[in-house]
PDB file of C-alpha atoms in Angstrom:
ATOM      1  CA  MET G   1      -2.774 -11.184 -47.544  1.00  0.00           C
ATOM      2  CA  SER G   2      -1.990 -13.015 -44.321  1.00  0.00           C
ATOM      3  CA  SER G   3      -4.038 -16.113 -43.596  1.00  0.00           C
ATOM      4  CA  GLY G   4      -3.845 -15.394 -39.880  1.00  0.00           C
ATOM      5  CA  ARG G   5      -2.063 -18.701 -39.306  1.00  0.00           C
ATOM      6  CA  GLY G   6       1.174 -18.553 -37.389  1.00  0.00           C
ATOM      7  CA  TYR G   7       4.327 -20.547 -37.950  1.00  0.00           C
ATOM      8  CA  ALA G   8       3.488 -23.012 -35.177  1.00  0.00           C
ATOM      9  CA  ASP G   9      -0.005 -23.531 -36.613  1.00  0.00           C
ATOM     10  CA  GLU G  10       1.485 -24.641 -39.906  1.00  0.00           C
ATOM     11  CA  LEU G  11       4.191 -26.767 -38.303  1.00  0.00           C
ATOM     12  CA  PHE G  12       1.674 -28.788 -36.272  1.00  0.00           C
ATOM     13  CA  ASP G  13      -1.069 -28.762 -38.919  1.00  0.00           C
ATOM     14  CA  LEU G  14      -2.947 -32.050 -39.333  1.00  0.00           C
ATOM     15  CA  THR G  15      -5.618 -30.795 -41.724  1.00  0.00           C
ATOM     16  CA  ASP G  16      -7.331 -33.640 -43.582  1.00  0.00           C
ATOM     17  CA  ARG G  17      -5.093 -36.278 -42.047  1.00  0.00           C
ATOM     18  CA  VAL G  18      -6.568 -39.335 -40.344  1.00  0.00           C
ATOM     19  CA  VAL G  19      -5.472 -40.224 -36.818  1.00  0.00           C
ATOM     20  CA  LEU G  20      -6.402 -43.564 -35.240  1.00  0.00           C
ATOM     21  CA  VAL G  21      -6.180 -43.686 -31.451  1.00  0.00           C
ATOM     22  CA  THR G  22      -6.590 -46.914 -29.507  1.00  0.00           C
ATOM     23  CA  GLY G  23      -7.859 -46.394 -25.982  1.00  0.00           C
ATOM     24  CA  GLY G  24      -9.151 -43.140 -27.420  1.00  0.00           C
ATOM     25  CA  SER G  25     -12.333 -42.757 -25.393  1.00  0.00           C
ATOM     26  CA  ARG G  26     -10.742 -41.706 -22.094  1.00  0.00           C
ATOM     27  CA  GLY G  27      -7.594 -40.534 -20.367  1.00  0.00           C
ATOM     28  CA  LEU G  28      -4.558 -39.568 -22.406  1.00  0.00           C
ATOM     29  CA  GLY G  29      -6.015 -41.174 -25.536  1.00  0.00           C
ATOM     30  CA  ARG G  30      -9.022 -38.887 -25.409  1.00  0.00           C
ATOM     31  CA  GLU G  31      -6.755 -35.860 -24.950  1.00  0.00           C
ATOM     32  CA  MET G  32      -4.685 -36.824 -27.980  1.00  0.00           C
ATOM     33  CA  ALA G  33      -7.725 -37.519 -30.164  1.00  0.00           C
ATOM     34  CA  PHE G  34      -9.284 -34.148 -29.313  1.00  0.00           C
ATOM     35  CA  ALA G  35      -5.989 -32.376 -29.957  1.00  0.00           C
ATOM     36  CA  ALA G  36      -5.560 -34.023 -33.349  1.00  0.00           C
ATOM     37  CA  ALA G  37      -9.067 -32.992 -34.382  1.00  0.00           C
ATOM     38  CA  LYS G  38      -8.447 -29.428 -33.197  1.00  0.00           C
ATOM     39  CA  CYS G  39      -5.430 -29.401 -35.528  1.00  0.00           C
ATOM     40  CA  GLY G  40      -7.623 -30.444 -38.462  1.00  0.00           C
ATOM     41  CA  ALA G  41      -7.538 -34.242 -38.429  1.00  0.00           C
ATOM     42  CA  ASP G  42     -10.351 -36.727 -38.762  1.00  0.00           C
ATOM     43  CA  VAL G  43     -10.086 -39.345 -36.039  1.00  0.00           C
ATOM     44  CA  VAL G  44     -10.876 -42.972 -35.291  1.00  0.00           C
ATOM     45  CA  ILE G  45     -11.761 -43.597 -31.645  1.00  0.00           C
ATOM     46  CA  ALA G  46     -11.151 -47.244 -30.775  1.00  0.00           C
ATOM     47  CA  SER G  47     -11.690 -48.907 -27.409  1.00  0.00           C
ATOM     48  CA  ARG G  48     -13.436 -51.823 -25.758  1.00  0.00           C
ATOM     49  CA  LYS G  49     -16.561 -49.865 -24.770  1.00  0.00           C
ATOM     50  CA  TYR G  50     -18.607 -48.816 -27.772  1.00  0.00           C
ATOM     51  CA  ASP G  51     -20.820 -46.338 -25.915  1.00  0.00           C
ATOM     52  CA  ALA G  52     -17.749 -44.494 -24.676  1.00  0.00           C
ATOM     53  CA  CYS G  53     -16.318 -44.422 -28.202  1.00  0.00           C
ATOM     54  CA  VAL G  54     -19.558 -42.992 -29.565  1.00  0.00           C
ATOM     55  CA  ALA G  55     -19.806 -40.343 -26.854  1.00  0.00           C
ATOM     56  CA  THR G  56     -16.218 -39.202 -27.396  1.00  0.00           C
ATOM     57  CA  ALA G  57     -16.600 -39.205 -31.182  1.00  0.00           C
ATOM     58  CA  GLU G  58     -19.743 -37.095 -30.943  1.00  0.00           C
ATOM     59  CA  GLU G  59     -18.064 -34.620 -28.602  1.00  0.00           C
ATOM     60  CA  ILE G  60     -15.082 -34.288 -30.915  1.00  0.00           C
ATOM     61  CA  SER G  61     -17.243 -33.729 -33.997  1.00  0.00           C
ATOM     62  CA  ALA G  62     -19.406 -31.168 -32.206  1.00  0.00           C
ATOM     63  CA  ALA G  63     -16.398 -29.270 -30.870  1.00  0.00           C
ATOM     64  CA  THR G  64     -14.182 -29.345 -33.957  1.00  0.00           C
ATOM     65  CA  GLY G  65     -16.337 -30.066 -37.001  1.00  0.00           C
ATOM     66  CA  ARG G  66     -14.085 -32.979 -37.929  1.00  0.00           C
ATOM     67  CA  ALA G  67     -15.293 -36.500 -38.662  1.00  0.00           C
ATOM     68  CA  ALA G  68     -14.858 -39.019 -35.860  1.00  0.00           C
ATOM     69  CA  LEU G  69     -15.429 -42.746 -36.291  1.00  0.00           C
ATOM     70  CA  PRO G  70     -16.162 -44.792 -33.144  1.00  0.00           C
ATOM     71  CA  TYR G  71     -15.100 -48.437 -33.240  1.00  0.00           C
ATOM     72  CA  GLN G  72     -15.365 -51.136 -30.586  1.00  0.00           C
ATOM     73  CA  VAL G  73     -12.320 -53.370 -30.395  1.00  0.00           C
ATOM     74  CA  HIS G  74     -10.199 -55.246 -27.874  1.00  0.00           C
ATOM     75  CA  VAL G  75      -6.647 -54.485 -28.976  1.00  0.00           C
ATOM     76  CA  GLY G  76      -5.412 -57.554 -27.119  1.00  0.00           C
ATOM     77  CA  HIS G  77      -7.479 -59.794 -29.410  1.00  0.00           C
ATOM     78  CA  TRP G  78      -5.412 -60.271 -32.559  1.00  0.00           C
ATOM     79  CA  ASP G  79      -8.370 -61.414 -34.692  1.00  0.00           C
ATOM     80  CA  GLU G  80     -10.328 -58.193 -34.057  1.00  0.00           C
ATOM     81  CA  LEU G  81      -7.675 -55.860 -35.471  1.00  0.00           C
ATOM     82  CA  ASP G  82      -8.235 -56.517 -39.173  1.00  0.00           C
ATOM     83  CA  GLY G  83     -11.799 -55.275 -38.738  1.00  0.00           C
ATOM     84  CA  LEU G  84     -10.615 -52.049 -37.122  1.00  0.00           C
ATOM     85  CA  VAL G  85      -8.143 -51.379 -39.917  1.00  0.00           C
ATOM     86  CA  ASP G  86     -10.685 -52.183 -42.628  1.00  0.00           C
ATOM     87  CA  ALA G  87     -13.273 -49.904 -40.994  1.00  0.00           C
ATOM     88  CA  ALA G  88     -10.824 -46.993 -40.853  1.00  0.00           C
ATOM     89  CA  TYR G  89      -9.773 -47.388 -44.482  1.00  0.00           C
ATOM     90  CA  ASP G  90     -13.341 -47.958 -45.678  1.00  0.00           C
ATOM     91  CA  ARG G  91     -14.419 -44.709 -44.021  1.00  0.00           C
ATOM     92  CA  PHE G  92     -11.434 -42.465 -44.699  1.00  0.00           C
ATOM     93  CA  GLY G  93      -9.333 -44.216 -47.324  1.00  0.00           C
ATOM     94  CA  LYS G  94      -6.153 -43.882 -45.287  1.00  0.00           C
ATOM     95  CA  VAL G  95      -4.569 -43.650 -41.849  1.00  0.00           C
ATOM     96  CA  ASP G  96      -1.817 -41.049 -41.489  1.00  0.00           C
ATOM     97  CA  VAL G  97      -1.145 -41.456 -37.780  1.00  0.00           C
ATOM     98  CA  LEU G  98      -1.553 -44.522 -35.563  1.00  0.00           C
ATOM     99  CA  ILE G  99      -1.385 -43.956 -31.820  1.00  0.00           C
ATOM    100  CA  ASN G 100      -1.051 -47.262 -29.962  1.00  0.00           C
ATOM    101  CA  ASN G 101      -2.328 -45.937 -26.646  1.00  0.00           C
ATOM    102  CA  ALA G 102      -4.541 -48.694 -25.230  1.00  0.00           C
ATOM    103  CA  GLY G 103      -3.009 -50.167 -22.107  1.00  0.00           C
ATOM    104  CA  LEU G 104      -3.756 -52.049 -18.905  1.00  0.00           C
ATOM    105  CA  SER G 105      -1.845 -52.492 -15.645  1.00  0.00           C
ATOM    106  CA  PRO G 106      -3.903 -54.573 -13.206  1.00  0.00           C
ATOM    107  CA  LEU G 107      -3.139 -54.483  -9.501  1.00  0.00           C
ATOM    108  CA  TYR G 108      -1.981 -57.637  -7.734  1.00  0.00           C
ATOM    109  CA  GLU G 109      -1.099 -58.540  -4.169  1.00  0.00           C
ATOM    110  CA  SER G 110       2.215 -60.282  -4.779  1.00  0.00           C
ATOM    111  CA  LEU G 111       4.302 -61.638  -7.641  1.00  0.00           C
ATOM    112  CA  THR G 112       3.207 -65.198  -6.886  1.00  0.00           C
ATOM    113  CA  SER G 113      -0.435 -64.091  -7.100  1.00  0.00           C
ATOM    114  CA  VAL G 114       0.020 -63.066 -10.735  1.00  0.00           C
ATOM    115  CA  THR G 115      -1.848 -65.677 -12.760  1.00  0.00           C
ATOM    116  CA  GLU G 116      -0.950 -66.791 -16.255  1.00  0.00           C
ATOM    117  CA  LYS G 117      -4.234 -65.315 -17.458  1.00  0.00           C
ATOM    118  CA  LEU G 118      -3.445 -61.892 -15.976  1.00  0.00           C
ATOM    119  CA  PHE G 119       0.069 -61.980 -17.438  1.00  0.00           C
ATOM    120  CA  ASP G 120      -1.233 -62.910 -20.892  1.00  0.00           C
ATOM    121  CA  VAL G 121      -3.944 -60.240 -20.819  1.00  0.00           C
ATOM    122  CA  VAL G 122      -1.381 -57.557 -19.979  1.00  0.00           C
ATOM    123  CA  VAL G 123       1.106 -58.646 -22.648  1.00  0.00           C
ATOM    124  CA  ASN G 124      -1.592 -59.110 -25.273  1.00  0.00           C
ATOM    125  CA  LEU G 125      -3.006 -55.609 -24.831  1.00  0.00           C
ATOM    126  CA  ASN G 126       0.221 -53.699 -24.264  1.00  0.00           C
ATOM    127  CA  LEU G 127       2.505 -55.470 -26.733  1.00  0.00           C
ATOM    128  CA  LYS G 128       0.965 -58.092 -29.001  1.00  0.00           C
ATOM    129  CA  GLY G 129      -1.896 -55.874 -30.165  1.00  0.00           C
ATOM    130  CA  PRO G 130       0.295 -52.853 -30.982  1.00  0.00           C
ATOM    131  CA  PHE G 131       2.654 -55.132 -32.927  1.00  0.00           C
ATOM    132  CA  ARG G 132      -0.144 -56.499 -35.080  1.00  0.00           C
ATOM    133  CA  LEU G 133      -1.856 -53.140 -35.581  1.00  0.00           C
ATOM    134  CA  SER G 134       1.426 -51.471 -36.503  1.00  0.00           C
ATOM    135  CA  ALA G 135       2.154 -54.235 -39.014  1.00  0.00           C
ATOM    136  CA  LEU G 136      -1.277 -53.974 -40.638  1.00  0.00           C
ATOM    137  CA  ILE G 137      -1.289 -50.190 -40.871  1.00  0.00           C
ATOM    138  CA  GLY G 138       2.456 -49.684 -41.320  1.00  0.00           C
ATOM    139  CA  GLU G 139       2.516 -51.604 -44.600  1.00  0.00           C
ATOM    140  CA  ARG G 140      -0.389 -49.544 -45.904  1.00  0.00           C
ATOM    141  CA  MET G 141       1.343 -46.343 -44.799  1.00  0.00           C
ATOM    142  CA  VAL G 142       4.422 -47.329 -46.791  1.00  0.00           C
ATOM    143  CA  ALA G 143       2.263 -48.016 -49.848  1.00  0.00           C
ATOM    144  CA  ASP G 144       0.573 -44.631 -49.400  1.00  0.00           C
ATOM    145  CA  GLY G 145       3.886 -42.791 -49.131  1.00  0.00           C
ATOM    146  CA  GLY G 146       4.257 -42.078 -45.424  1.00  0.00           C
ATOM    147  CA  GLY G 147       2.833 -41.814 -41.953  1.00  0.00           C
ATOM    148  CA  SER G 148       3.605 -41.730 -38.248  1.00  0.00           C
ATOM    149  CA  ILE G 149       3.201 -44.497 -35.665  1.00  0.00           C
ATOM    150  CA  ILE G 150       3.298 -43.499 -32.000  1.00  0.00           C
ATOM    151  CA  ASN G 151       3.671 -46.215 -29.378  1.00  0.00           C
ATOM    152  CA  VAL G 152       2.581 -45.010 -25.947  1.00  0.00           C
ATOM    153  CA  SER G 153       4.875 -46.658 -23.419  1.00  0.00           C
ATOM    154  CA  SER G 154       5.530 -45.887 -19.749  1.00  0.00           C
ATOM    155  CA  THR G 155       8.426 -44.792 -17.589  1.00  0.00           C
ATOM    156  CA  GLY G 156       7.868 -48.101 -15.830  1.00  0.00           C
ATOM    157  CA  SER G 157       9.531 -49.721 -18.843  1.00  0.00           C
ATOM    158  CA  LEU G 158      12.807 -48.070 -17.796  1.00  0.00           C
ATOM    159  CA  ARG G 159      12.322 -48.144 -14.022  1.00  0.00           C
ATOM    160  CA  PRO G 160      10.119 -51.176 -13.317  1.00  0.00           C
ATOM    161  CA  GLY G 161       8.631 -51.535  -9.873  1.00  0.00           C
ATOM    162  CA  PRO G 162       7.520 -54.822  -8.310  1.00  0.00           C
ATOM    163  CA  HIS G 163       3.872 -53.701  -8.413  1.00  0.00           C
ATOM    164  CA  GLU G 164       3.788 -53.451 -12.227  1.00  0.00           C
ATOM    165  CA  LEU G 165       6.223 -56.042 -13.591  1.00  0.00           C
ATOM    166  CA  PRO G 166       4.083 -57.653 -16.356  1.00  0.00           C
ATOM    167  CA  TYR G 167       3.054 -54.172 -17.541  1.00  0.00           C
ATOM    168  CA  ALA G 168       6.597 -52.811 -17.367  1.00  0.00           C
ATOM    169  CA  ALA G 169       7.968 -55.799 -19.262  1.00  0.00           C
ATOM    170  CA  ALA G 170       5.339 -55.404 -21.990  1.00  0.00           C
ATOM    171  CA  LYS G 171       6.073 -51.698 -22.317  1.00  0.00           C
ATOM    172  CA  ALA G 172       9.814 -52.421 -22.498  1.00  0.00           C
ATOM    173  CA  GLY G 173       8.956 -54.722 -25.386  1.00  0.00           C
ATOM    174  CA  LEU G 174       7.022 -51.867 -26.953  1.00  0.00           C
ATOM    175  CA  ASN G 175      10.136 -49.669 -26.758  1.00  0.00           C
ATOM    176  CA  ALA G 176      12.087 -52.343 -28.636  1.00  0.00           C
ATOM    177  CA  LEU G 177       9.253 -52.674 -31.130  1.00  0.00           C
ATOM    178  CA  THR G 178       9.507 -48.968 -31.898  1.00  0.00           C
ATOM    179  CA  GLU G 179      13.136 -49.207 -32.955  1.00  0.00           C
ATOM    180  CA  GLY G 180      12.553 -52.277 -35.113  1.00  0.00           C
ATOM    181  CA  LEU G 181       9.457 -50.851 -36.788  1.00  0.00           C
ATOM    182  CA  ALA G 182      11.260 -47.579 -37.507  1.00  0.00           C
ATOM    183  CA  LYS G 183      13.823 -49.537 -39.481  1.00  0.00           C
ATOM    184  CA  ALA G 184      11.212 -51.779 -41.106  1.00  0.00           C
ATOM    185  CA  TYR G 185       9.012 -48.960 -42.389  1.00  0.00           C
ATOM    186  CA  GLY G 186      11.519 -46.170 -42.898  1.00  0.00           C
ATOM    187  CA  PRO G 187      12.355 -43.956 -44.610  1.00  0.00           C
ATOM    188  CA  THR G 188       8.789 -42.863 -45.322  1.00  0.00           C
ATOM    189  CA  VAL G 189       7.057 -43.948 -42.100  1.00  0.00           C
ATOM    190  CA  ARG G 190       8.275 -42.642 -38.763  1.00  0.00           C
ATOM    191  CA  VAL G 191       7.841 -44.727 -35.588  1.00  0.00           C
ATOM    192  CA  ASN G 192       8.429 -43.282 -32.129  1.00  0.00           C
ATOM    193  CA  THR G 193       7.718 -43.968 -28.479  1.00  0.00           C
ATOM    194  CA  LEU G 194       5.803 -41.479 -26.368  1.00  0.00           C
ATOM    195  CA  MET G 195       6.686 -42.286 -22.759  1.00  0.00           C
ATOM    196  CA  PRO G 196       4.413 -40.695 -20.119  1.00  0.00           C
ATOM    197  CA  GLY G 197       5.102 -40.684 -16.429  1.00  0.00           C
ATOM    198  CA  PRO G 198       2.246 -40.632 -13.888  1.00  0.00           C
ATOM    199  CA  PHE G 199      -0.712 -38.540 -15.047  1.00  0.00           C
ATOM    200  CA  LEU G 200      -3.867 -37.697 -13.114  1.00  0.00           C
ATOM    201  CA  THR G 201      -6.348 -39.421 -15.438  1.00  0.00           C
ATOM    202  CA  ASP G 202      -9.318 -41.596 -14.499  1.00  0.00           C
ATOM    203  CA  ILE G 203      -6.872 -44.490 -13.996  1.00  0.00           C
ATOM    204  CA  SER G 204      -5.224 -42.598 -11.147  1.00  0.00           C
ATOM    205  CA  LYS G 205      -8.404 -42.954  -9.076  1.00  0.00           C
ATOM    206  CA  ALA G 206      -7.118 -46.383  -8.050  1.00  0.00           C
ATOM    207  CA  TRP G 207      -3.816 -44.973  -6.784  1.00  0.00           C
ATOM    208  CA  ASP G 208      -2.764 -44.070  -3.276  1.00  0.00           C
ATOM    209  CA  ILE G 209      -2.562 -40.416  -4.308  1.00  0.00           C
ATOM    210  CA  PRO G 210      -0.787 -39.075  -1.180  1.00  0.00           C
ATOM    211  CA  ALA G 211       1.908 -41.713  -1.564  1.00  0.00           C
ATOM    212  CA  VAL G 212       2.294 -41.095  -5.298  1.00  0.00           C
ATOM    213  CA  GLU G 213       2.431 -37.327  -4.781  1.00  0.00           C
ATOM    214  CA  GLN G 214       5.072 -37.828  -2.112  1.00  0.00           C
ATOM    215  CA  GLY G 215       7.094 -39.890  -4.556  1.00  0.00           C
ATOM    216  CA  ALA G 216       6.742 -37.146  -7.162  1.00  0.00           C
ATOM    217  CA  GLN G 217       8.738 -34.829  -4.931  1.00  0.00           C
ATOM    218  CA  ALA G 218      11.795 -36.576  -6.380  1.00  0.00           C
ATOM    219  CA  PHE G 219      10.804 -35.445  -9.896  1.00  0.00           C
ATOM    220  CA  ALA G 220      12.354 -32.311 -11.361  1.00  0.00           C
ATOM    221  CA  LEU G 221       8.884 -30.707 -11.519  1.00  0.00           C
ATOM    222  CA  LYS G 222       7.816 -32.175  -8.122  1.00  0.00           C
ATOM    223  CA  ARG G 223       4.278 -33.044  -9.224  1.00  0.00           C
ATOM    224  CA  LEU G 224       2.099 -35.400 -11.241  1.00  0.00           C
ATOM    225  CA  GLY G 225       1.024 -34.612 -14.787  1.00  0.00           C
ATOM    226  CA  GLN G 226      -2.288 -33.119 -15.865  1.00  0.00           C
ATOM    227  CA  PRO G 227      -3.895 -34.922 -18.847  1.00  0.00           C
ATOM    228  CA  ALA G 228      -3.661 -31.952 -21.219  1.00  0.00           C
ATOM    229  CA  GLU G 229       0.103 -31.865 -20.695  1.00  0.00           C
ATOM    230  CA  ILE G 230       0.528 -34.868 -23.006  1.00  0.00           C
ATOM    231  CA  ILE G 231      -0.796 -32.927 -26.000  1.00  0.00           C
ATOM    232  CA  GLY G 232       2.307 -31.007 -27.082  1.00  0.00           C
ATOM    233  CA  ALA G 233       4.496 -34.089 -27.273  1.00  0.00           C
ATOM    234  CA  ALA G 234       1.803 -36.117 -29.057  1.00  0.00           C
ATOM    235  CA  LEU G 235       1.235 -33.431 -31.677  1.00  0.00           C
ATOM    236  CA  PHE G 236       4.981 -33.116 -32.208  1.00  0.00           C
ATOM    237  CA  LEU G 237       5.280 -36.823 -33.031  1.00  0.00           C
ATOM    238  CA  ALA G 238       2.083 -36.898 -35.097  1.00  0.00           C
ATOM    239  CA  SER G 239       2.875 -33.878 -37.259  1.00  0.00           C
ATOM    240  CA  ASP G 240       5.593 -32.773 -39.655  1.00  0.00           C
ATOM    241  CA  ALA G 241       7.226 -30.970 -36.727  1.00  0.00           C
ATOM    242  CA  SER G 242       8.995 -34.288 -36.047  1.00  0.00           C
ATOM    243  CA  SER G 243       9.937 -34.996 -39.674  1.00  0.00           C
ATOM    244  CA  TYR G 244      13.508 -36.022 -38.693  1.00  0.00           C
ATOM    245  CA  THR G 245      12.549 -37.986 -35.591  1.00  0.00           C
ATOM    246  CA  SER G 246      12.161 -41.764 -35.775  1.00  0.00           C
ATOM    247  CA  GLY G 247      13.033 -44.688 -33.545  1.00  0.00           C
ATOM    248  CA  SER G 248      13.154 -42.343 -30.558  1.00  0.00           C
ATOM    249  CA  ILE G 249      11.733 -42.199 -27.040  1.00  0.00           C
ATOM    250  CA  LEU G 250      10.154 -38.939 -25.927  1.00  0.00           C
ATOM    251  CA  ARG G 251       9.714 -38.848 -22.164  1.00  0.00           C
ATOM    252  CA  VAL G 252       6.910 -36.736 -20.705  1.00  0.00           C
ATOM    253  CA  ASP G 253       7.343 -37.536 -17.041  1.00  0.00           C
ATOM    254  CA  GLY G 254       8.041 -34.377 -15.094  1.00  0.00           C
ATOM    255  CA  GLY G 255      11.727 -35.225 -14.868  1.00  0.00           C
ATOM    256  CA  ILE G 256      11.845 -38.620 -13.148  1.00  0.00           C
ATOM    257  CA  PRO G 257      15.433 -39.121 -11.987  1.00  0.00           C
TER     258      PRO G 257
END
């Protein structure tokens, strides 16, 4: 008797897996956490604002029936990450997928106006934190027999603009981290970079939208991304559909030239 599940359902199945998403309470992180739960995963929603984590976790549980653990953490603070990892393993006993999604790209008036504090905050959140979290969870994944780490980078890491240099440099470091971690934790743990272009999330409210949309006319798809359009690529890297993909960069950017 047919179970009613199609081939694609089985390929992208995350039933009873545990997915930890940093920056999971809003934007692309929220989209990825919801998608993982819809594919059968329990999720850990980690971000700096606890109320937002709780609200997202409750929405996910109500919509999918899966367990969702909210956890307040600043990924840029190295000493807070052990607590996040311990909380995830205490609750679920494992982490199958780590999505290093938390990021920050503050605006600044000029390169000389960039303070050391701003630079350090950007590097700490976008690079140092993901390194430490990947190390803590990656070793446990190896001990448990496998897993997937997804580092969420940015097309700015390949085409840095003067308005985002600290962020672009940190994300370029994240790309390098992906390749090194893939070698460190292979062959059982896969590590890949998910590289979004400009998406219309809550962060985009600070953009000069007409100017950004004009710039997008140079893209192959001639538009900005909608948040849900990150889901397919994220599920590919999280699931067994990408079982022979590691150390790679998957661009989801509408075809930036």
